[in-house]
XYZ file of C-alpha atoms in Angstrom:
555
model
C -29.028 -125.117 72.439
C -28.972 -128.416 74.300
C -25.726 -129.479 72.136
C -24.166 -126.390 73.810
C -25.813 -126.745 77.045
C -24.551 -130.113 76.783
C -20.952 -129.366 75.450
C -21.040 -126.917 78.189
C -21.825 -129.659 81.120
C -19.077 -132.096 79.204
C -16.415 -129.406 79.849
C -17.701 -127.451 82.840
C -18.425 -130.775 84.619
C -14.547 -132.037 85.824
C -13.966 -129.092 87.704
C -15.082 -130.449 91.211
C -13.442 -133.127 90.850
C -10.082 -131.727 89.879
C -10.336 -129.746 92.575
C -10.815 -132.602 94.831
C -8.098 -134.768 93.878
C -6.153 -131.787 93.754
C -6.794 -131.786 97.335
C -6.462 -134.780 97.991
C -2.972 -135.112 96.464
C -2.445 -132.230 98.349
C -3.692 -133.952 101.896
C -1.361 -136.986 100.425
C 1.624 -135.290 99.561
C 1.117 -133.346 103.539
C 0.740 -136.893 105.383
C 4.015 -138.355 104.921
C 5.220 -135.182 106.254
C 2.847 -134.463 109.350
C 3.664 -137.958 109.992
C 7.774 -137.301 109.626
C 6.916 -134.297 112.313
C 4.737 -136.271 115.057
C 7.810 -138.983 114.494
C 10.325 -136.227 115.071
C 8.475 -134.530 118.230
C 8.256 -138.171 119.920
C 12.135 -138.766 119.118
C 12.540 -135.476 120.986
C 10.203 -136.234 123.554
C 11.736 -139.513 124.251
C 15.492 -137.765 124.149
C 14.275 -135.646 126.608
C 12.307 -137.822 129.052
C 15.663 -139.850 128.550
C 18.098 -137.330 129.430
C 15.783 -136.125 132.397
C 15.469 -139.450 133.761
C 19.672 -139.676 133.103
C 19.963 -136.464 134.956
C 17.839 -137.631 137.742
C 19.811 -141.329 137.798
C 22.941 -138.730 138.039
C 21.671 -137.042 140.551
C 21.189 -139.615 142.608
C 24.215 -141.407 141.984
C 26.026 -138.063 142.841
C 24.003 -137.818 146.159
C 25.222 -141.418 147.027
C 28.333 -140.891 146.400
C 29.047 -138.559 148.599
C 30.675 -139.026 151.806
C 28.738 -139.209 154.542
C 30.677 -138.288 157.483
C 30.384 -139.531 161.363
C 32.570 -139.507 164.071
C 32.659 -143.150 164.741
C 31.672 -145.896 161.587
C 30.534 -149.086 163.157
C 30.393 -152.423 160.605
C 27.599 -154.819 161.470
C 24.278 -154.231 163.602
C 24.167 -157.436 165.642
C 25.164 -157.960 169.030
C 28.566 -156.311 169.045
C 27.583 -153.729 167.057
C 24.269 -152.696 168.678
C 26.246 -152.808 171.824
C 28.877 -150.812 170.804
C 26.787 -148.236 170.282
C 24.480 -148.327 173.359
C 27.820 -148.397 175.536
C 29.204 -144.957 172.925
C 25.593 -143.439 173.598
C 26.550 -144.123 177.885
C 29.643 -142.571 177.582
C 28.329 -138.984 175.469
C 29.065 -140.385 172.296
C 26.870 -139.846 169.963
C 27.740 -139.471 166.269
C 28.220 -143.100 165.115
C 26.413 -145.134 162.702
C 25.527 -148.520 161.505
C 26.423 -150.349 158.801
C 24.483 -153.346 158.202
C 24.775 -155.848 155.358
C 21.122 -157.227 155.495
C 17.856 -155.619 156.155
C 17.692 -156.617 159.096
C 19.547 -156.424 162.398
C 20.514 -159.586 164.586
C 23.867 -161.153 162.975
C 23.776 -164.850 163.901
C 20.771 -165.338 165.473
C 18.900 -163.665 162.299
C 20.390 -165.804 160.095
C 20.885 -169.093 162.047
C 16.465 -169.660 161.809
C 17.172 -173.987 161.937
C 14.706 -175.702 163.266
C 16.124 -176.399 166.857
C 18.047 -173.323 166.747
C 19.079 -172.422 170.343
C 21.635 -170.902 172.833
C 24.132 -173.056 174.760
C 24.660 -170.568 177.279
C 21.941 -169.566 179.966
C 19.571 -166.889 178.838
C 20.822 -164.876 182.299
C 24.379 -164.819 181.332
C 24.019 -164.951 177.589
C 22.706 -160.813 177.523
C 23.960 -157.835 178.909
C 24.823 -156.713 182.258
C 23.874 -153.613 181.004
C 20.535 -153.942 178.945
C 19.223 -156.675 181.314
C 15.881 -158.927 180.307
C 14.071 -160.740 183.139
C 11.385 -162.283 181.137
C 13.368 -164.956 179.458
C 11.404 -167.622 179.117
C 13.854 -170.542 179.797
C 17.240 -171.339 180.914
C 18.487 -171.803 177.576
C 16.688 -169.481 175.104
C 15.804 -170.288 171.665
C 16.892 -168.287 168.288
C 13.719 -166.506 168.154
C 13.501 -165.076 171.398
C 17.188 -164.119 171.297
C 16.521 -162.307 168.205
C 13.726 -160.311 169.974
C 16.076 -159.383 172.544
C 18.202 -157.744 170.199
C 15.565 -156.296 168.621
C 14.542 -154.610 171.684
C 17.943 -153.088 172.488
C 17.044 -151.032 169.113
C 13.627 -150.126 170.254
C 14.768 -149.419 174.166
C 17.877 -147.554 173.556
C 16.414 -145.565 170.215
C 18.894 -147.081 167.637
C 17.022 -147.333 164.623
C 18.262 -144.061 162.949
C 21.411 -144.989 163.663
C 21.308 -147.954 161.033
C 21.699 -148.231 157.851
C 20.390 -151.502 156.311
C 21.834 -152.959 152.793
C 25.583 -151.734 153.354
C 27.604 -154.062 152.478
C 31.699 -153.009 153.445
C 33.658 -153.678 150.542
C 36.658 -151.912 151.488
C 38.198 -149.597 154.593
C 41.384 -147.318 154.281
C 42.882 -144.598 156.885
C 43.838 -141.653 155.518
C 47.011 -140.964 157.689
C 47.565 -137.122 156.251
C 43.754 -136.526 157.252
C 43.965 -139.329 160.176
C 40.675 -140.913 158.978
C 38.620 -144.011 157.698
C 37.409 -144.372 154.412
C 34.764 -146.764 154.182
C 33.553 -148.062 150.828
C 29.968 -150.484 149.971
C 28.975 -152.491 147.383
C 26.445 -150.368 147.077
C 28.476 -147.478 146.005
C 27.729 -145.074 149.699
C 31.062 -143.717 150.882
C 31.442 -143.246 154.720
C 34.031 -141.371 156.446
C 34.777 -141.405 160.232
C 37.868 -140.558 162.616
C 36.906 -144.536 164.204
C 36.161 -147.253 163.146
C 34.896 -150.084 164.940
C 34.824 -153.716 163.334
C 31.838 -155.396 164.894
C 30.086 -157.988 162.070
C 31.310 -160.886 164.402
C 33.065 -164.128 163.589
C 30.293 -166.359 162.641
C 28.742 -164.105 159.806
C 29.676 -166.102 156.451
C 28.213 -169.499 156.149
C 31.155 -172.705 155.333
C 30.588 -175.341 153.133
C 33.166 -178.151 153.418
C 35.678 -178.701 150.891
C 34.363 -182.138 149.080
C 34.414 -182.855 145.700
C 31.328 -182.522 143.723
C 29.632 -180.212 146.181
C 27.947 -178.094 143.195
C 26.841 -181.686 141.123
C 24.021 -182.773 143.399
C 20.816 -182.075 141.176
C 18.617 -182.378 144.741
C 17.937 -179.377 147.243
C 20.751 -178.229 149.550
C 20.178 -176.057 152.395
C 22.933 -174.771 154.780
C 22.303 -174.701 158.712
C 22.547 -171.055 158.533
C 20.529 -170.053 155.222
C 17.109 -172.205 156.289
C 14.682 -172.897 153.862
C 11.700 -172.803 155.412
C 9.442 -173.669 152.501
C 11.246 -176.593 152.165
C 9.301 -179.660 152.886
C 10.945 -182.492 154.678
C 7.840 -184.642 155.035
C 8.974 -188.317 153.655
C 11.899 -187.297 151.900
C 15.192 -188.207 152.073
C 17.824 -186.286 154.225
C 21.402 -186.342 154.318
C 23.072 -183.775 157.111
C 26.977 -183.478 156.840
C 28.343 -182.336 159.899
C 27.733 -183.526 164.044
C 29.029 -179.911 165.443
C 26.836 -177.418 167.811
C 24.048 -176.962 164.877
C 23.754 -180.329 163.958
C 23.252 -181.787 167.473
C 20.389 -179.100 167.199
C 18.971 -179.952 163.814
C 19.566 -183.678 163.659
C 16.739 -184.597 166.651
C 13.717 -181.943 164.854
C 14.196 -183.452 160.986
C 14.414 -186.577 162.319
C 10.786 -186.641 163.512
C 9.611 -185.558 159.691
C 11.970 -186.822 157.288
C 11.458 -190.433 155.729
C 14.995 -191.212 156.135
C 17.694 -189.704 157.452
C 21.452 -190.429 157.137
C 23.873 -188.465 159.576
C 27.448 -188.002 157.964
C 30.205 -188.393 161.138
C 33.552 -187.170 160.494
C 34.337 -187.076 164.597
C 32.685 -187.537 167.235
C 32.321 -184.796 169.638
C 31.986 -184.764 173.499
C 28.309 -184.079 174.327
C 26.855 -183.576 178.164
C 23.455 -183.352 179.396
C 21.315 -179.478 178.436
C 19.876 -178.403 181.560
C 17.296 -176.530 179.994
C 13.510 -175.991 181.697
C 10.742 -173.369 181.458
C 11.203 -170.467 183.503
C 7.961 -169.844 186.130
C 5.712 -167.273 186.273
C 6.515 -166.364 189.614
C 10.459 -166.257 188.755
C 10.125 -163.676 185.830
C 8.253 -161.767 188.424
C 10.626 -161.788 191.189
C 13.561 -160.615 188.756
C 11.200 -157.672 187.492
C 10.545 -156.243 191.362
C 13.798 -157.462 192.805
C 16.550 -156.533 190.260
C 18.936 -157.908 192.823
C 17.655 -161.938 192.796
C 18.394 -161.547 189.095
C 22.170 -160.709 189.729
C 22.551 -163.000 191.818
C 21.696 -165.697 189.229
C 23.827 -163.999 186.804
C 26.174 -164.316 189.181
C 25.772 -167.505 189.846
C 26.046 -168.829 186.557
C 29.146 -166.825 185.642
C 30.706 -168.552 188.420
C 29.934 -171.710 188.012
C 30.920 -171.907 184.125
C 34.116 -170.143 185.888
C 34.837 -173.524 187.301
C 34.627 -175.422 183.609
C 37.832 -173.691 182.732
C 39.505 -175.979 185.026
C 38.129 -178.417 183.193
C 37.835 -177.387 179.187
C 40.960 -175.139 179.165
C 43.283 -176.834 180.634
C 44.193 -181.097 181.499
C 43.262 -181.289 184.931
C 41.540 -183.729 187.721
C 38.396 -181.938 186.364
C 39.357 -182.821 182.637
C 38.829 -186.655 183.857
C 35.597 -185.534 185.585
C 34.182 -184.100 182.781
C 35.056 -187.003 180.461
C 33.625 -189.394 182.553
C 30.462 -186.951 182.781
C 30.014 -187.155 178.995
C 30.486 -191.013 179.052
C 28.103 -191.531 181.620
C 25.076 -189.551 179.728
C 26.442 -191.508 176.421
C 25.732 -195.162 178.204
C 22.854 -193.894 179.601
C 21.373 -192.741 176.563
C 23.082 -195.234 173.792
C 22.161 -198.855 174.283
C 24.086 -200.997 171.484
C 27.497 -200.884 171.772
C 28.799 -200.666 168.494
C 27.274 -197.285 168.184
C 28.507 -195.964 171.600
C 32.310 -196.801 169.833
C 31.433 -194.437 166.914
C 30.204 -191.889 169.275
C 33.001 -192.080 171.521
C 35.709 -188.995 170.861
C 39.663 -190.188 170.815
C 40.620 -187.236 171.869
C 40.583 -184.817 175.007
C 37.396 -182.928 176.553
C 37.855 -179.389 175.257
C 39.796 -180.048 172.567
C 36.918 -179.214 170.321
C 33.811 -177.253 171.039
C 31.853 -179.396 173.926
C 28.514 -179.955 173.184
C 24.963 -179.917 175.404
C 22.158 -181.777 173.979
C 19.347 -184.132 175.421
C 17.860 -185.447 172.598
C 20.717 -185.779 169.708
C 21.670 -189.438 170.994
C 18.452 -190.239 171.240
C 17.464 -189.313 167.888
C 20.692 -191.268 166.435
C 18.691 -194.441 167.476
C 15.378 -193.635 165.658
C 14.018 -196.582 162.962
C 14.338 -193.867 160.450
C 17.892 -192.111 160.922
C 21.511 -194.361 160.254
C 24.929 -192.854 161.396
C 27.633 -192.759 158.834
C 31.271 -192.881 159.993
C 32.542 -193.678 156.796
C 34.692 -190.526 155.482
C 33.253 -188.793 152.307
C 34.729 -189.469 149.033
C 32.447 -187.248 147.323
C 29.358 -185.360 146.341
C 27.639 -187.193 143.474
C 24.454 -185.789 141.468
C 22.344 -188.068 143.398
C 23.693 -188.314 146.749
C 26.618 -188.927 148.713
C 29.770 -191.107 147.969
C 31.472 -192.900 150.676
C 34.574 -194.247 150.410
C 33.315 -197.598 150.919
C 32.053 -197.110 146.995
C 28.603 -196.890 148.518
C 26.312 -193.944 147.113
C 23.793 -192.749 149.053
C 21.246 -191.051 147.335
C 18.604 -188.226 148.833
C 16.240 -185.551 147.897
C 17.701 -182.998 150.383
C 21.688 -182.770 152.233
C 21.606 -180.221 155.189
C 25.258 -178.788 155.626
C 25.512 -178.225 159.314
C 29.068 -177.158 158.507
C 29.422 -174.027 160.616
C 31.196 -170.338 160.053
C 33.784 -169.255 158.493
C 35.438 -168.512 161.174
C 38.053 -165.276 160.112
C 41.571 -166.963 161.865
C 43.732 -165.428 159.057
C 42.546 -162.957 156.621
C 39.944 -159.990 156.656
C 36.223 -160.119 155.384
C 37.237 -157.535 153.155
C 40.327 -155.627 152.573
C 41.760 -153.045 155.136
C 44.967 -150.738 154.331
C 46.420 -148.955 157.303
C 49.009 -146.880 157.545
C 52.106 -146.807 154.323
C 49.295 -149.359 151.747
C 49.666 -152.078 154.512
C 46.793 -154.518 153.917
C 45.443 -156.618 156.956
C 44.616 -159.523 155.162
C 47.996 -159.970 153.843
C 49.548 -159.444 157.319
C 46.682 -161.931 158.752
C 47.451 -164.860 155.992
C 49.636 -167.280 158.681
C 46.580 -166.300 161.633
C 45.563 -162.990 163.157
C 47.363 -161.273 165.707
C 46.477 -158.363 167.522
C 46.591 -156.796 170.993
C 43.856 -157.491 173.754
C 41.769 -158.833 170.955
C 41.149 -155.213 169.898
C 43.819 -153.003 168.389
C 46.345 -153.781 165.531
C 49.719 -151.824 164.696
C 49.247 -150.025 161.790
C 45.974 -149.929 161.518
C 45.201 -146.694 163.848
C 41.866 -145.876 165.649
C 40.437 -149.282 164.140
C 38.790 -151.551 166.555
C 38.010 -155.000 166.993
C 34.732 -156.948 168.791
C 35.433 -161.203 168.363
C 38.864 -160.182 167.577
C 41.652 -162.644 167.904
C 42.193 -164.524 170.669
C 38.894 -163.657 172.301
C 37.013 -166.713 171.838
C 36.162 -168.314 175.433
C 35.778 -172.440 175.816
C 33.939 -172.332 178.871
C 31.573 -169.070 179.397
C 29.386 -166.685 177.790
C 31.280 -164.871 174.781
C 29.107 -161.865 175.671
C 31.111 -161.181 178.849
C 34.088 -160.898 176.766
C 32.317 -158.591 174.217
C 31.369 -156.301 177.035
C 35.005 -155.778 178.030
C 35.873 -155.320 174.590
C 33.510 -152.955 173.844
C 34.170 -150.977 176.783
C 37.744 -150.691 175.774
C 36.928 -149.601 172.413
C 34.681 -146.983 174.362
C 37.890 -145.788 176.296
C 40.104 -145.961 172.856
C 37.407 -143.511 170.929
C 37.004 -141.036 173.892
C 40.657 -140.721 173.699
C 41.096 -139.756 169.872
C 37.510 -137.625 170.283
C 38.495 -136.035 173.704
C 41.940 -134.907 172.357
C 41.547 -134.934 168.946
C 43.732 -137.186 167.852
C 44.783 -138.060 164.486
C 46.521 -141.310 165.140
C 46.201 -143.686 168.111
C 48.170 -146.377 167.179
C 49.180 -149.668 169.506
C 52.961 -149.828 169.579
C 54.314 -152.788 167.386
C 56.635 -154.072 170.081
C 53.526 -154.290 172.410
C 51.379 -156.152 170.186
C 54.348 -158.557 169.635
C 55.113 -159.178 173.680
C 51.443 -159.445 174.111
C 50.809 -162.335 171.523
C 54.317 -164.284 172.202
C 53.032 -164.091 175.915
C 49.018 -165.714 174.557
C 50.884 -168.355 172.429
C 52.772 -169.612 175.439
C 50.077 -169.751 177.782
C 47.936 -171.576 174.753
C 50.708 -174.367 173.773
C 49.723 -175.650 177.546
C 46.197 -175.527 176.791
C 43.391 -178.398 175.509
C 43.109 -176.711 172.451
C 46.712 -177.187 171.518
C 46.349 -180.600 172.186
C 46.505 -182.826 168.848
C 43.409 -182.484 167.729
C 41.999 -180.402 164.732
C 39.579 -178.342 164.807
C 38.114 -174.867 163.733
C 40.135 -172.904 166.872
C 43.325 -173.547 164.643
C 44.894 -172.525 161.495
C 45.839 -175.306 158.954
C 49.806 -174.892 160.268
C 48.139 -175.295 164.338
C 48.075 -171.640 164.781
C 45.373 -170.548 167.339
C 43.976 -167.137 166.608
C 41.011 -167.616 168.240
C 40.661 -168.460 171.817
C 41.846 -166.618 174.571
C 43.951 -168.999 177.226
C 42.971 -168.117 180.947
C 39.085 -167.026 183.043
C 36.564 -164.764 181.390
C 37.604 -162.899 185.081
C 41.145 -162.776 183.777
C 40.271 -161.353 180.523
C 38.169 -158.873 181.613
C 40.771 -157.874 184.486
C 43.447 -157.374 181.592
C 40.830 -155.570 179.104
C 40.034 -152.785 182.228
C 42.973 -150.678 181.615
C 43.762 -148.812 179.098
C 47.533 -148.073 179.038
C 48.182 -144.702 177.183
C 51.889 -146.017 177.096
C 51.067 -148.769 175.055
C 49.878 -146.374 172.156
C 51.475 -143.821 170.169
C 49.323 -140.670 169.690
C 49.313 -137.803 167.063
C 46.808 -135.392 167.468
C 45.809 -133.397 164.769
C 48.423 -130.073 164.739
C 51.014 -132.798 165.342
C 53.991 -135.078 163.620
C 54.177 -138.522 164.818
């Protein structure tokens, strides 16, 4: 009995676990395969949550890329451009837009931040007649402040939704069958208008000077107009390469921080005295309640810089008196007379840009700054070589090189009418007529066009008459619905041969070189007469000087 029983347990006994390794070969053989199908539903998860998030990208690359439409396209949001579009708003023009390149609005004065960074012109005359300020708070007005202005022309004349920041024009093209603009940014937005109005102003891209080596230096570089304000100048040692309208500002605030500081001369440059002071309480208050006392100094100072075109523009009795100005506050200023030599130009007042400072001379004669005349050789990885075969080595070189100023060629390419490219027709220096329209390029306008730049007053007052005959040019194609305005090519072409004779007799012409002329002497950038005289011939707008095509019709 207990044999069976136990025979019985020997062979009765496996079962359980058969069964159990059955199932768990089962449960083995399944895991591989649960496993292949949570694999497989993430793969299609992720497909989808890719495709969705492609759809989406698609989307909103489709949204961008359409065109956004507007009656008027206006490129750049800094002085010009904001006051384009305060002067369109005036005039019942409404549909416009923006299109600014940074984040930001302000053009020069937002990116020109330098310590020292300041106006040349009076703060009175360097606004708008129309969007006066009467709190400035001196005669000559410092970056900041200026920026604030032209921040509150946003605020006060309700332009922000009018802007749109990080559009950066890449390309322009009129569609003559449609009689439209195409306007095309880097970042892939498409506008389309019947105008457009070219307002990002002349001194918008920052020029470093054409020496060898310039990329080699293994020290900190910093352009006048991209400050680094983190930057520490305490004790180090500063090179600045340049002695133009930023340096003269720069030079005298590093000077009081840097260890050393060596100031790279290529020409001297006229200077006169900066009659700058804080403006009084009781003066900010008197132009508030009497609007009247505060055009009368505007007045005032547009007529008296009036007068320095006698002197600047043209060789004159007042070209001597000028001169002799200058000298006077350089003797007064400059003690040892070797250095007085360096700093003395060769060449005639007006010539180049005149400059105002108090305190560059001055600083020149500091124990820790040296003036170098000797010409630059090159840029070496420590420093600068002169072409005395000294190296002068630095932690830091400040280019206070200036713009690049646009006297032949286009920021970017425009085609007018027939493929016509203005960059190609600009390559031997811009021409154009009044500053503001070019044949072949129809309902495109200018602001700092060529031949507007002034020697002696505030470039504002020319922008104003530009802009208002822009204004007059855009009412036109709106008003009658024009396809094509157009300035006749035979105009343009008396206009400028008229502007090149008039500048051949001018100071500018004179011998010397500088960044008014093209490398061949070609001046495409100043205009040769009075700020009155320019606004006098910017007041009318001849219809006979255009050639219209409205919509219905054939040229």
């Amino acid at each position: 009995m207990s044999n069976e029983n136990e025979q019985n347990q020997n062979t009765t006994a496996p079962a359980p676990a058969a069964k159990k390794k059955k199932a768990a070969t089962r449960k083995a053989a399944a895991r591989p395969a649960a496993k292949k199908a949570a694999v497989k539903r993430k793969a299609t998860a992720r497909k989808k949550a890719v495709a969705a998030k492609s759809s989406r990208r698609s989307d909103a690359q489709s949204k961008r890329n359409a065109v956004k439409e507007a009656s008027v396209v206006i490129v750049g949001a800094g002085f010009a451009g904001l006051g384009m579009a305060i002067r369109l708003r005036q005039a019942g023009v409404d549909d416009f837009v923006l299109l600014e390149r940074a984040d930001k609005v302000g053009g020069t004065w937002r990116d020109n931040t330098y310590p020292g960074a300041a106006c040349d012109i009076p703060s009175h005359l360097y606004s708008y007649s129309f969007a006066p300020n009467p709190h400035w708070s001196r005669h000559f007005s410092g970056s900041d402040e200026i920026l604030g202005y032209i921040e509150h022309l946003v605020k006060q004349y309700g332009l922000r939704d009018k802007i749109h920041f990080q559009q950066d024009v890449t390309d322009a093209r009129f569609d003559e069958t449609k009689g439209q603009w195409r306007v095309d940014t880097r970042q892939g937005d498409v506008w389309q208008g019947r105008a457009v109005v070219m307002a990002q102003g002349p001194l918008s891209n920052a020029s470093f000077p054409d020496i060898e080596g310039l990329t080699d230096f293994k020290g900190k570089r910093i352009h006048s107009a991209r400050w680094d304000h983190d930057y520490d100048f305490s004790g180090k040692r500063v090179a600045v390469i340049g002695t133009g309208a930023s340096a003269v500002q720069i030079i005298p605030e590093l000077a009081k921080t840097a260890g050393t500081l060596k100031v790279f001369q290529r020409t001297p440059a006229w200077v006169i005295p900066r009659p700058d002071y804080a403006t009084p309480d009781w003066n900010k208050a008197l132009f508030e309640k009497l609007p009247l006392t505060r055009k009368a100094m505007r007045q005032a100072l547009y007529w008296t810089h009036e007068t320095m075109a006698l002197a600047v523009i043209w060789n004159s009795p007042l070209t001597r008196l000028a001169e002799r100005l200058s000298l006077m506050h350089l003797r007064s200023q400059v003690k040892d007379d070797w250095m007085r030599r360096q700093l003395t130009p060769d060449f005639r007042i007006g010539c180049k840009r005149v400059l105002l400072s108090n305190d560059y001379y001055p600083a020149l004669q500091r124990d820790n700054v040296d003036l170098i005349t000797w010409p630059i050789a090159r840029i070496a990885e420590n420093g600068v070589r002169t072409c005395d075969g000294i190296e002068h080595q630095f932690d830091c070189i400040v280019f206070a090189t200036g713009f690049d100023v646009p006297k032949s060629g286009t920021p970017f390419p425009i085609r007018g009418l027939n493929g016509r490219e203005l960059g190609e027709e600009w390559s031997g220096g811009a021409r154009a007529y009044k500053s503001v329209s070019v044949a072949g390029y129809p309902n495109l306008f200018f602001t700092f066009g060529p031949n507007s730049g002034p020697g002696h007053n505030s470039a504002l007052v020319y922008m104003e008459a530009q802009l208002d005959y822009a204004v007059e040019g855009i009412r036109r194609i709106l008003d009658h619905d024009l396809k094509i305005l157009d300035v006749r090519e035979s105009v343009q072409q008396r206009h400028n041969r008229h502007l090149q004779k008039r500048l051949a007799r001018t100071n500018w012409n004179s011998g010397c070189k500088s960044w008014y002329l093209t490398e061949d002497g070609y001046n495409a950038t100043m205009y040769p007469g009075f700020a009155s005289q320019y606004r006098r011939q910017m007041s009318r707008f001849v219809d006979q000087h255009y050639r219209r095509v409205p919509q219905t019709g054939s040229a």
